[in-house]
Amino acid sequence: MNAGPLHFVACPSCKAFAWYAMSFSGNTFGAKRWTDGKMIAPMCPQPPSFIRCRSCTSLYWLDEAPRLGTLDPLSPAGNDPRFRSAPSVEEPSEAEYYEALENPPKDPHRERELRTLAWWKSNDARRGTEGGQAIQFGDDAAPLKQDDAEPASSQEGRVANMEALAAMLDESNDSALLMKAELLRELGRFSESVALLDRIQDQRLQKIAELFRGYCKAEDAKLHVLL
């Protein structure tokens, strides 16, 4: 992986600087994908799309934040203290996702995206060491203070979000059917999940659908790695 320049954005609320990096080249070697659809590729890290400001704790979409430009950290401009002191962007905690969803986006596509991210975040503790690792792009990976520890997850919030996300999905689309079936499987609603899996026609999804049927038959609601 070849690191690219740092991209700087400003928090829409307090205007504090934050940065993220995109690699010039990367690959999916060593990547893992789970049954909920999330993939983590260590050789091609991506910044979070929904951000928690480290200064004022407000939440915002990365692609809607004001752009401050890019910077090569090895260039003379990299010594500018305004940029040098800026932290990397940070994903919200699970509890903060649920806080954001108390007033969901009016755009249904954005709401679905936010609910999917919250679902994935609620599953991260179930991914083993990969789910607990925050990808760092620079030298600001200071150890977490006790106050910064991830708040305990809310099972009630998790279930409510998963049910709301399942209700949003278009059952005329096979990919959405597969996603909804996985949500219902993780909720322990196995017979409903199988009924959706049986409706999938896309041959490219049949192998995964059969795998999910096996989990449902075993009444297994756990998250699994897709091999």
PDB file of C-alpha atoms in Angstrom:
ATOM      1  CA  MET A   1       0.000   0.000   0.000  1.00  0.00           C
ATOM      2  CA  ASN A   2       1.359   3.431  -0.980  1.00  0.00           C
ATOM      3  CA  ALA A   3       0.099   6.240   1.224  1.00  0.00           C
ATOM      4  CA  GLY A   4      -1.242   9.328  -0.496  1.00  0.00           C
ATOM      5  CA  PRO A   5      -1.534  12.922   0.720  1.00  0.00           C
ATOM      6  CA  LEU A   6      -3.532  13.901   3.780  1.00  0.00           C
ATOM      7  CA  HIS A   7      -6.971  15.390   3.126  1.00  0.00           C
ATOM      8  CA  PHE A   8      -8.182  18.034   5.586  1.00  0.00           C
ATOM      9  CA  VAL A   9     -11.776  18.868   6.447  1.00  0.00           C
ATOM     10  CA  ALA A  10     -13.422  21.218   8.920  1.00  0.00           C
ATOM     11  CA  CYS A  11     -16.142  20.253  11.363  1.00  0.00           C
ATOM     12  CA  PRO A  12     -19.356  21.943  10.113  1.00  0.00           C
ATOM     13  CA  SER A  13     -20.204  22.944  13.708  1.00  0.00           C
ATOM     14  CA  CYS A  14     -16.996  24.171  15.335  1.00  0.00           C
ATOM     15  CA  LYS A  15     -14.670  24.392  12.265  1.00  0.00           C
ATOM     16  CA  ALA A  16     -12.000  22.251  13.949  1.00  0.00           C
ATOM     17  CA  PHE A  17      -9.555  20.644  11.499  1.00  0.00           C
ATOM     18  CA  ALA A  18      -9.350  16.877  11.000  1.00  0.00           C
ATOM     19  CA  TRP A  19      -7.620  14.756   8.415  1.00  0.00           C
ATOM     20  CA  TYR A  20      -7.868  11.455   6.619  1.00  0.00           C
ATOM     21  CA  ALA A  21      -5.680   9.674   4.095  1.00  0.00           C
ATOM     22  CA  MET A  22      -6.380   7.712   0.944  1.00  0.00           C
ATOM     23  CA  SER A  23      -3.773   5.358  -0.466  1.00  0.00           C
ATOM     24  CA  PHE A  24      -2.415   5.808  -4.000  1.00  0.00           C
ATOM     25  CA  SER A  25      -2.618   2.059  -4.398  1.00  0.00           C
ATOM     26  CA  GLY A  26      -4.006  -0.740  -2.300  1.00  0.00           C
ATOM     27  CA  ASN A  27      -5.407  -4.229  -2.535  1.00  0.00           C
ATOM     28  CA  THR A  28      -7.773  -6.575  -0.758  1.00  0.00           C
ATOM     29  CA  PHE A  29      -5.064  -9.054   0.261  1.00  0.00           C
ATOM     30  CA  GLY A  30      -5.901 -10.257   3.758  1.00  0.00           C
ATOM     31  CA  ALA A  31      -9.368  -8.680   3.624  1.00  0.00           C
ATOM     32  CA  LYS A  32     -12.255 -10.196   5.555  1.00  0.00           C
ATOM     33  CA  ARG A  33     -15.944  -9.853   4.793  1.00  0.00           C
ATOM     34  CA  TRP A  34     -18.685 -10.777   7.227  1.00  0.00           C
ATOM     35  CA  THR A  35     -22.249 -11.980   6.812  1.00  0.00           C
ATOM     36  CA  ASP A  36     -23.541  -8.454   7.561  1.00  0.00           C
ATOM     37  CA  GLY A  37     -21.761  -7.205   4.420  1.00  0.00           C
ATOM     38  CA  LYS A  38     -18.931  -5.268   6.072  1.00  0.00           C
ATOM     39  CA  MET A  39     -15.428  -5.751   4.716  1.00  0.00           C
ATOM     40  CA  ILE A  40     -12.166  -4.751   6.385  1.00  0.00           C
ATOM     41  CA  ALA A  41      -9.110  -4.655   4.101  1.00  0.00           C
ATOM     42  CA  PRO A  42      -5.897  -3.867   6.037  1.00  0.00           C
ATOM     43  CA  MET A  43      -4.022  -3.133   2.784  1.00  0.00           C
ATOM     44  CA  CYS A  44      -6.679  -0.687   1.565  1.00  0.00           C
ATOM     45  CA  PRO A  45      -7.942   1.240   4.625  1.00  0.00           C
ATOM     46  CA  GLN A  46     -10.838   3.640   4.165  1.00  0.00           C
ATOM     47  CA  PRO A  47     -11.790   6.582   6.373  1.00  0.00           C
ATOM     48  CA  PRO A  48     -15.165   6.426   8.122  1.00  0.00           C
ATOM     49  CA  SER A  49     -17.998   8.070   6.198  1.00  0.00           C
ATOM     50  CA  PHE A  50     -19.739   9.355   9.336  1.00  0.00           C
ATOM     51  CA  ILE A  51     -17.589  11.368  11.721  1.00  0.00           C
ATOM     52  CA  ARG A  52     -17.503  12.362  15.387  1.00  0.00           C
ATOM     53  CA  CYS A  53     -15.710  15.676  15.878  1.00  0.00           C
ATOM     54  CA  ARG A  54     -12.994  15.260  18.499  1.00  0.00           C
ATOM     55  CA  SER A  55     -13.347  18.918  19.544  1.00  0.00           C
ATOM     56  CA  CYS A  56     -17.087  19.469  19.979  1.00  0.00           C
ATOM     57  CA  THR A  57     -18.382  15.847  19.622  1.00  0.00           C
ATOM     58  CA  SER A  58     -20.888  16.837  16.920  1.00  0.00           C
ATOM     59  CA  LEU A  59     -21.596  14.281  14.199  1.00  0.00           C
ATOM     60  CA  TYR A  60     -21.329  14.872  10.450  1.00  0.00           C
ATOM     61  CA  TRP A  61     -20.923  13.167   7.075  1.00  0.00           C
ATOM     62  CA  LEU A  62     -17.369  13.265   5.766  1.00  0.00           C
ATOM     63  CA  ASP A  63     -18.504  14.012   2.197  1.00  0.00           C
ATOM     64  CA  GLU A  64     -20.520  17.021   3.430  1.00  0.00           C
ATOM     65  CA  ALA A  65     -17.725  18.613   5.485  1.00  0.00           C
ATOM     66  CA  PRO A  66     -15.968  21.761   4.168  1.00  0.00           C
ATOM     67  CA  ARG A  67     -12.756  20.811   2.367  1.00  0.00           C
ATOM     68  CA  LEU A  68      -9.549  22.524   3.424  1.00  0.00           C
ATOM     69  CA  GLY A  69      -7.333  20.961   0.784  1.00  0.00           C
ATOM     70  CA  THR A  70      -4.643  18.279   0.727  1.00  0.00           C
ATOM     71  CA  LEU A  71      -1.155  18.169   2.127  1.00  0.00           C
ATOM     72  CA  ASP A  72       1.900  16.019   1.566  1.00  0.00           C
ATOM     73  CA  PRO A  73       3.130  15.418   5.144  1.00  0.00           C
ATOM     74  CA  LEU A  74       6.737  15.314   3.893  1.00  0.00           C
ATOM     75  CA  SER A  75       6.524  18.720   2.250  1.00  0.00           C
ATOM     76  CA  PRO A  76       7.601  21.988   3.984  1.00  0.00           C
ATOM     77  CA  ALA A  77       3.930  22.899   4.381  1.00  0.00           C
ATOM     78  CA  GLY A  78       3.609  19.814   6.586  1.00  0.00           C
ATOM     79  CA  ASN A  79       5.228  21.807   9.393  1.00  0.00           C
ATOM     80  CA  ASP A  80       2.274  24.222   9.580  1.00  0.00           C
ATOM     81  CA  PRO A  81       1.062  23.834  13.196  1.00  0.00           C
ATOM     82  CA  ARG A  82      -2.579  24.252  12.153  1.00  0.00           C
ATOM     83  CA  PHE A  83      -2.307  21.027  10.191  1.00  0.00           C
ATOM     84  CA  ARG A  84       0.320  19.266  12.304  1.00  0.00           C
ATOM     85  CA  SER A  85      -1.862  19.463  15.433  1.00  0.00           C
ATOM     86  CA  ALA A  86      -5.053  18.282  13.709  1.00  0.00           C
ATOM     87  CA  PRO A  87      -6.284  14.781  14.679  1.00  0.00           C
ATOM     88  CA  SER A  88      -7.432  12.116  12.256  1.00  0.00           C
ATOM     89  CA  VAL A  89     -11.152  11.704  11.625  1.00  0.00           C
ATOM     90  CA  GLU A  90     -12.945   9.404  14.065  1.00  0.00           C
ATOM     91  CA  GLU A  91     -15.985   7.147  13.725  1.00  0.00           C
ATOM     92  CA  PRO A  92     -18.768   7.614  16.299  1.00  0.00           C
ATOM     93  CA  SER A  93     -19.438   5.058  18.999  1.00  0.00           C
ATOM     94  CA  GLU A  94     -22.424   2.736  18.712  1.00  0.00           C
ATOM     95  CA  ALA A  95     -24.341   4.868  21.230  1.00  0.00           C
ATOM     96  CA  GLU A  96     -23.588   8.000  19.191  1.00  0.00           C
ATOM     97  CA  TYR A  97     -24.984   6.367  16.061  1.00  0.00           C
ATOM     98  CA  TYR A  98     -28.239   5.711  17.923  1.00  0.00           C
ATOM     99  CA  GLU A  99     -28.213   9.322  19.127  1.00  0.00           C
ATOM    100  CA  ALA A 100     -27.931  10.498  15.505  1.00  0.00           C
ATOM    101  CA  LEU A 101     -30.807   8.207  14.516  1.00  0.00           C
ATOM    102  CA  GLU A 102     -33.150   9.872  16.995  1.00  0.00           C
ATOM    103  CA  ASN A 103     -33.513  12.462  14.201  1.00  0.00           C
ATOM    104  CA  PRO A 104     -32.779  10.370  11.100  1.00  0.00           C
ATOM    105  CA  PRO A 105     -31.824  11.975   7.769  1.00  0.00           C
ATOM    106  CA  LYS A 106     -34.779  13.011   5.625  1.00  0.00           C
ATOM    107  CA  ASP A 107     -33.140  11.401   2.595  1.00  0.00           C
ATOM    108  CA  PRO A 108     -34.096   7.685   2.811  1.00  0.00           C
ATOM    109  CA  HIS A 109     -30.818   6.671   1.141  1.00  0.00           C
ATOM    110  CA  ARG A 110     -28.852   8.511   3.818  1.00  0.00           C
ATOM    111  CA  GLU A 111     -31.006   6.999   6.553  1.00  0.00           C
ATOM    112  CA  ARG A 112     -30.387   3.517   5.187  1.00  0.00           C
ATOM    113  CA  GLU A 113     -26.645   4.229   5.042  1.00  0.00           C
ATOM    114  CA  LEU A 114     -26.613   5.536   8.611  1.00  0.00           C
ATOM    115  CA  ARG A 115     -28.609   2.572   9.911  1.00  0.00           C
ATOM    116  CA  THR A 116     -26.282   0.164   8.086  1.00  0.00           C
ATOM    117  CA  LEU A 117     -23.227   1.829   9.635  1.00  0.00           C
ATOM    118  CA  ALA A 118     -24.852   1.627  13.087  1.00  0.00           C
ATOM    119  CA  TRP A 119     -25.604  -2.083  12.532  1.00  0.00           C
ATOM    120  CA  TRP A 120     -22.014  -2.737  11.479  1.00  0.00           C
ATOM    121  CA  LYS A 121     -20.738  -0.797  14.487  1.00  0.00           C
ATOM    122  CA  SER A 122     -22.924  -2.886  16.806  1.00  0.00           C
ATOM    123  CA  ASN A 123     -21.355  -6.007  15.284  1.00  0.00           C
ATOM    124  CA  ASP A 124     -17.748  -4.836  15.535  1.00  0.00           C
ATOM    125  CA  ALA A 125     -17.238  -6.382  18.966  1.00  0.00           C
ATOM    126  CA  ARG A 126     -18.273  -9.704  17.395  1.00  0.00           C
ATOM    127  CA  ARG A 127     -15.573  -9.554  14.701  1.00  0.00           C
ATOM    128  CA  GLY A 128     -12.709 -10.457  17.028  1.00  0.00           C
ATOM    129  CA  THR A 129      -9.524  -8.402  16.921  1.00  0.00           C
ATOM    130  CA  GLU A 130     -10.298  -6.903  13.484  1.00  0.00           C
ATOM    131  CA  GLY A 131     -13.498  -5.250  14.709  1.00  0.00           C
ATOM    132  CA  GLY A 132     -11.799  -3.651  17.673  1.00  0.00           C
ATOM    133  CA  GLN A 133      -8.987  -2.035  15.705  1.00  0.00           C
ATOM    134  CA  ALA A 134      -9.264   1.592  14.652  1.00  0.00           C
ATOM    135  CA  ILE A 135      -7.222   2.089  11.483  1.00  0.00           C
ATOM    136  CA  GLN A 136      -4.669   4.866  11.990  1.00  0.00           C
ATOM    137  CA  PHE A 137      -3.006   6.666   9.098  1.00  0.00           C
ATOM    138  CA  GLY A 138      -0.391   8.654  10.984  1.00  0.00           C
ATOM    139  CA  ASP A 139       1.449   9.130  14.257  1.00  0.00           C
ATOM    140  CA  ASP A 140      -1.486  10.400  16.311  1.00  0.00           C
ATOM    141  CA  ALA A 141      -2.539   6.991  17.626  1.00  0.00           C
ATOM    142  CA  ALA A 142      -2.359   8.041  21.265  1.00  0.00           C
ATOM    143  CA  PRO A 143      -3.696   5.487  23.750  1.00  0.00           C
ATOM    144  CA  LEU A 144      -7.316   5.986  24.730  1.00  0.00           C
ATOM    145  CA  LYS A 145      -7.952   7.777  27.982  1.00  0.00           C
ATOM    146  CA  GLN A 146     -10.439   6.156  30.359  1.00  0.00           C
ATOM    147  CA  ASP A 147     -13.051   8.805  29.472  1.00  0.00           C
ATOM    148  CA  ASP A 148     -12.672   7.912  25.764  1.00  0.00           C
ATOM    149  CA  ALA A 149     -13.509   4.240  26.224  1.00  0.00           C
ATOM    150  CA  GLU A 150     -16.292   2.934  23.984  1.00  0.00           C
ATOM    151  CA  PRO A 151     -19.617   3.154  25.869  1.00  0.00           C
ATOM    152  CA  ALA A 152     -21.417  -0.107  26.558  1.00  0.00           C
ATOM    153  CA  SER A 153     -23.646  -1.081  23.647  1.00  0.00           C
ATOM    154  CA  SER A 154     -27.412  -0.934  23.957  1.00  0.00           C
ATOM    155  CA  GLN A 155     -29.166  -4.172  22.999  1.00  0.00           C
ATOM    156  CA  GLU A 156     -32.443  -2.269  22.854  1.00  0.00           C
ATOM    157  CA  GLY A 157     -30.948   0.319  20.500  1.00  0.00           C
ATOM    158  CA  ARG A 158     -29.333  -2.389  18.376  1.00  0.00           C
ATOM    159  CA  VAL A 159     -32.581  -4.329  17.935  1.00  0.00           C
ATOM    160  CA  ALA A 160     -34.616  -1.183  17.204  1.00  0.00           C
ATOM    161  CA  ASN A 161     -32.125  -0.066  14.555  1.00  0.00           C
ATOM    162  CA  MET A 162     -31.953  -3.484  12.900  1.00  0.00           C
ATOM    163  CA  GLU A 163     -35.744  -3.747  12.753  1.00  0.00           C
ATOM    164  CA  ALA A 164     -36.029  -0.240  11.295  1.00  0.00           C
ATOM    165  CA  LEU A 165     -33.344  -1.017   8.692  1.00  0.00           C
ATOM    166  CA  ALA A 166     -35.058  -4.275   7.718  1.00  0.00           C
ATOM    167  CA  ALA A 167     -38.361  -2.427   7.240  1.00  0.00           C
ATOM    168  CA  MET A 168     -36.679   0.039   4.845  1.00  0.00           C
ATOM    169  CA  LEU A 169     -35.277  -2.565   2.449  1.00  0.00           C
ATOM    170  CA  ASP A 170     -36.824  -3.089  -0.975  1.00  0.00           C
ATOM    171  CA  GLU A 171     -37.885  -6.739  -1.220  1.00  0.00           C
ATOM    172  CA  SER A 172     -38.026  -6.554  -5.018  1.00  0.00           C
ATOM    173  CA  ASN A 173     -34.201  -6.406  -5.045  1.00  0.00           C
ATOM    174  CA  ASP A 174     -32.314  -9.663  -4.433  1.00  0.00           C
ATOM    175  CA  SER A 175     -29.354  -7.970  -2.730  1.00  0.00           C
ATOM    176  CA  ALA A 176     -31.755  -6.187  -0.381  1.00  0.00           C
ATOM    177  CA  LEU A 177     -33.535  -9.488   0.268  1.00  0.00           C
ATOM    178  CA  LEU A 178     -30.221 -11.065   1.278  1.00  0.00           C
ATOM    179  CA  MET A 179     -29.419  -8.155   3.582  1.00  0.00           C
ATOM    180  CA  LYS A 180     -32.873  -8.286   5.171  1.00  0.00           C
ATOM    181  CA  ALA A 181     -32.571 -12.055   5.629  1.00  0.00           C
ATOM    182  CA  GLU A 182     -29.276 -11.534   7.476  1.00  0.00           C
ATOM    183  CA  LEU A 183     -30.811  -8.885   9.718  1.00  0.00           C
ATOM    184  CA  LEU A 184     -33.682 -11.244  10.606  1.00  0.00           C
ATOM    185  CA  ARG A 185     -31.268 -14.141  11.177  1.00  0.00           C
ATOM    186  CA  GLU A 186     -29.195 -12.056  13.597  1.00  0.00           C
ATOM    187  CA  LEU A 187     -32.447 -11.097  15.340  1.00  0.00           C
ATOM    188  CA  GLY A 188     -33.254 -14.787  15.784  1.00  0.00           C
ATOM    189  CA  ARG A 189     -36.205 -14.712  13.367  1.00  0.00           C
ATOM    190  CA  PHE A 190     -35.013 -17.773  11.479  1.00  0.00           C
ATOM    191  CA  SER A 191     -38.182 -18.875   9.665  1.00  0.00           C
ATOM    192  CA  GLU A 192     -38.770 -15.342   8.350  1.00  0.00           C
ATOM    193  CA  SER A 193     -35.147 -15.199   7.185  1.00  0.00           C
ATOM    194  CA  VAL A 194     -35.468 -18.498   5.290  1.00  0.00           C
ATOM    195  CA  ALA A 195     -38.690 -17.301   3.624  1.00  0.00           C
ATOM    196  CA  LEU A 196     -36.787 -14.323   2.211  1.00  0.00           C
ATOM    197  CA  LEU A 197     -33.797 -16.434   1.174  1.00  0.00           C
ATOM    198  CA  ASP A 198     -36.129 -18.728  -0.786  1.00  0.00           C
ATOM    199  CA  ARG A 199     -37.245 -15.754  -2.898  1.00  0.00           C
ATOM    200  CA  ILE A 200     -33.744 -14.884  -4.141  1.00  0.00           C
ATOM    201  CA  GLN A 201     -33.361 -15.594  -7.873  1.00  0.00           C
ATOM    202  CA  ASP A 202     -29.928 -14.113  -8.612  1.00  0.00           C
ATOM    203  CA  GLN A 203     -27.570 -17.050  -9.218  1.00  0.00           C
ATOM    204  CA  ARG A 204     -24.602 -15.006  -7.978  1.00  0.00           C
ATOM    205  CA  LEU A 205     -26.188 -14.843  -4.518  1.00  0.00           C
ATOM    206  CA  GLN A 206     -27.323 -18.465  -4.267  1.00  0.00           C
ATOM    207  CA  LYS A 207     -24.150 -19.746  -2.577  1.00  0.00           C
ATOM    208  CA  ILE A 208     -24.399 -17.132   0.172  1.00  0.00           C
ATOM    209  CA  ALA A 209     -28.157 -17.694   0.498  1.00  0.00           C
ATOM    210  CA  GLU A 210     -27.547 -21.420   1.007  1.00  0.00           C
ATOM    211  CA  LEU A 211     -24.945 -20.663   3.672  1.00  0.00           C
ATOM    212  CA  PHE A 212     -27.433 -18.412   5.471  1.00  0.00           C
ATOM    213  CA  ARG A 213     -30.096 -21.156   5.263  1.00  0.00           C
ATOM    214  CA  GLY A 214     -27.683 -23.503   7.038  1.00  0.00           C
ATOM    215  CA  TYR A 215     -27.177 -21.006   9.850  1.00  0.00           C
ATOM    216  CA  CYS A 216     -30.951 -20.576  10.161  1.00  0.00           C
ATOM    217  CA  LYS A 217     -31.510 -24.334  10.257  1.00  0.00           C
ATOM    218  CA  ALA A 218     -29.016 -24.527  13.127  1.00  0.00           C
ATOM    219  CA  GLU A 219     -30.748 -21.529  14.788  1.00  0.00           C
ATOM    220  CA  ASP A 220     -27.399 -19.736  14.711  1.00  0.00           C
ATOM    221  CA  ALA A 221     -27.753 -15.965  15.067  1.00  0.00           C
ATOM    222  CA  LYS A 222     -24.031 -15.267  15.355  1.00  0.00           C
ATOM    223  CA  LEU A 223     -21.998 -13.102  12.955  1.00  0.00           C
ATOM    224  CA  HIS A 224     -19.750 -15.151  10.670  1.00  0.00           C
ATOM    225  CA  VAL A 225     -16.840 -14.507   8.329  1.00  0.00           C
ATOM    226  CA  LEU A 226     -17.593 -15.170   4.658  1.00  0.00           C
ATOM    227  CA  LEU A 227     -14.791 -17.264   3.165  1.00  0.00           C
TER     228      LEU A 227
END
